Amino acid sequence: MKFVKQFAIILSVSFIGELLNYLIPLPVPSSIYGLIIMFLCLCLKIIKVEDVRETSSFLIEVMPLMFIPAAVGLITSWDILRSDLMAYIVITVVTTFLVMIVSGHVTQYIMRRSKKEEG
C-alpha cells in the first residue's frame, strides 16, 4: 500500500504539471512543470522525501527501459534522419556538454550554499 500512495503522489504532481501546460501558453513541456512543482514541494516540506523515496528509486532504476521506444522510433526513422545526421550529432554533443556544465555549476553552487548555512 505504501508504494501505491507514493506513486499516487508522483502521479498527482505530474497531473498538475499537465494542467499547467494546458493552462499556461508557454512552450514548456508538462514534465518540466511537474519537476518544478515536485522540487518546490520537497523544498517547502509539503511533500517529505520519505513520502516518495522507494517509488522514486524504483522509477529511476527502470528509467533505461523508458528509452527503448524512443530508440526504436529513431531506427524506424533512419531514412529521414540520414540526410541531416551531422547536424543532429553536433546538436547532441553541444547540448550534452551544455547540460553537463550548467548541472556542474548549479551543483557546486548548492553545495557551497549548504556549507555556508551549516558553518
Coordinates of C-alpha atoms in Angstrom, one line a residue:
M1 CA 0.0 0.0 0.0
K2 CA 3.0 2.3 0.7
F3 CA 4.0 2.1 -3.0
V4 CA 0.5 2.9 -4.2
K5 CA 0.5 6.0 -2.0
Q6 CA 3.9 7.1 -3.2
F7 CA 3.0 6.5 -6.8
A8 CA -0.2 8.5 -6.4
I9 CA 1.7 11.4 -5.0
I10 CA 4.1 11.4 -8.0
L11 CA 1.3 11.0 -10.5
S12 CA -0.7 13.8 -8.8
V13 CA 2.3 16.2 -9.2
S14 CA 2.7 15.0 -12.8
F15 CA -1.0 15.7 -13.5
I16 CA -0.7 19.2 -12.0
G17 CA 2.2 19.7 -14.4
E18 CA -0.1 18.6 -17.3
L19 CA -2.8 21.1 -16.2
L20 CA -0.2 23.9 -16.0
N21 CA 1.0 23.0 -19.5
Y22 CA -2.6 23.2 -20.8
L23 CA -3.4 26.5 -18.9
I24 CA -0.1 28.4 -19.5
P25 CA 0.6 29.1 -23.2
L26 CA 4.4 28.7 -22.9
P27 CA 6.5 26.2 -24.9
V28 CA 7.5 24.3 -21.7
P29 CA 6.9 20.6 -21.5
S30 CA 4.5 19.4 -18.8
S31 CA 7.2 17.2 -17.3
I32 CA 9.3 20.3 -16.6
Y33 CA 6.3 21.9 -14.8
G34 CA 5.9 18.6 -12.8
L35 CA 9.6 18.6 -11.9
I36 CA 9.5 22.2 -10.7
I37 CA 6.4 21.5 -8.6
M38 CA 7.9 18.4 -7.1
F39 CA 11.1 20.3 -6.3
L40 CA 9.2 23.2 -4.7
C41 CA 7.0 20.7 -2.7
L42 CA 10.1 18.9 -1.4
C43 CA 12.0 22.2 -0.6
L44 CA 9.0 23.6 1.2
K45 CA 8.4 20.3 3.0
I46 CA 4.9 20.0 1.6
I47 CA 6.0 16.5 0.5
K48 CA 8.6 14.7 2.6
V49 CA 11.3 12.8 0.8
E50 CA 10.2 9.7 2.8
D51 CA 6.8 10.0 1.2
V52 CA 8.2 9.3 -2.3
R53 CA 11.6 7.7 -1.7
E54 CA 11.0 4.0 -2.6
T55 CA 8.8 4.6 -5.6
S56 CA 11.1 7.3 -7.0
S57 CA 14.1 4.9 -6.6
F58 CA 12.2 2.2 -8.4
L59 CA 11.3 4.6 -11.3
I60 CA 14.9 5.7 -11.6
E61 CA 16.0 2.1 -11.8
V62 CA 13.6 1.3 -14.6
M63 CA 14.3 4.6 -16.5
P64 CA 16.6 3.0 -19.1
L65 CA 13.6 0.8 -20.2
M66 CA 11.7 4.0 -21.0
F67 CA 14.2 4.9 -23.7
I68 CA 13.6 1.7 -25.7
P69 CA 10.5 3.1 -27.6
A70 CA 12.5 6.3 -28.5
A71 CA 15.4 4.2 -29.8
V72 CA 13.1 2.1 -31.9
G73 CA 11.5 5.2 -33.3
L74 CA 14.9 6.6 -34.3
I75 CA 15.8 3.3 -36.0
T76 CA 12.5 3.2 -38.0
S77 CA 13.0 6.9 -39.0
W78 CA 16.6 6.3 -40.2
D79 CA 15.8 7.3 -43.8
I80 CA 14.5 10.7 -42.7
L81 CA 17.4 11.3 -40.2
R82 CA 20.2 10.3 -42.5
S83 CA 20.2 13.5 -44.6
D84 CA 20.8 15.7 -41.5
L85 CA 22.8 13.3 -39.4
M86 CA 25.8 15.6 -38.9
A87 CA 23.6 18.4 -37.7
Y88 CA 21.9 16.0 -35.2
I89 CA 25.3 14.8 -33.9
V90 CA 26.6 18.3 -33.4
I91 CA 23.5 19.4 -31.7
T92 CA 23.6 16.4 -29.4
V93 CA 27.2 16.8 -28.5
V94 CA 26.9 20.6 -27.9
T95 CA 23.7 20.3 -25.8
T96 CA 25.2 17.4 -23.8
F97 CA 28.2 19.5 -22.8
L98 CA 26.0 22.5 -22.0
V99 CA 23.8 20.4 -19.7
M100 CA 26.9 19.0 -18.0
I101 CA 28.4 22.4 -17.5
V102 CA 25.2 24.0 -16.2
S103 CA 24.5 21.0 -13.9
G104 CA 28.0 21.1 -12.5
H105 CA 27.8 24.8 -11.7
V106 CA 24.4 24.5 -10.1
T107 CA 25.6 21.6 -8.0
Q108 CA 28.7 23.5 -6.9
Y109 CA 26.5 26.5 -6.0
I110 CA 24.1 24.4 -4.0
M111 CA 27.0 22.6 -2.2
R112 CA 28.7 25.9 -1.3
R113 CA 25.5 27.4 -0.2
S114 CA 24.6 24.5 2.1
K115 CA 28.2 24.6 3.6
K116 CA 27.8 28.3 4.4
E117 CA 24.4 27.6 6.1
E118 CA 25.9 24.8 8.2
G119 CA 29.0 26.6 9.2

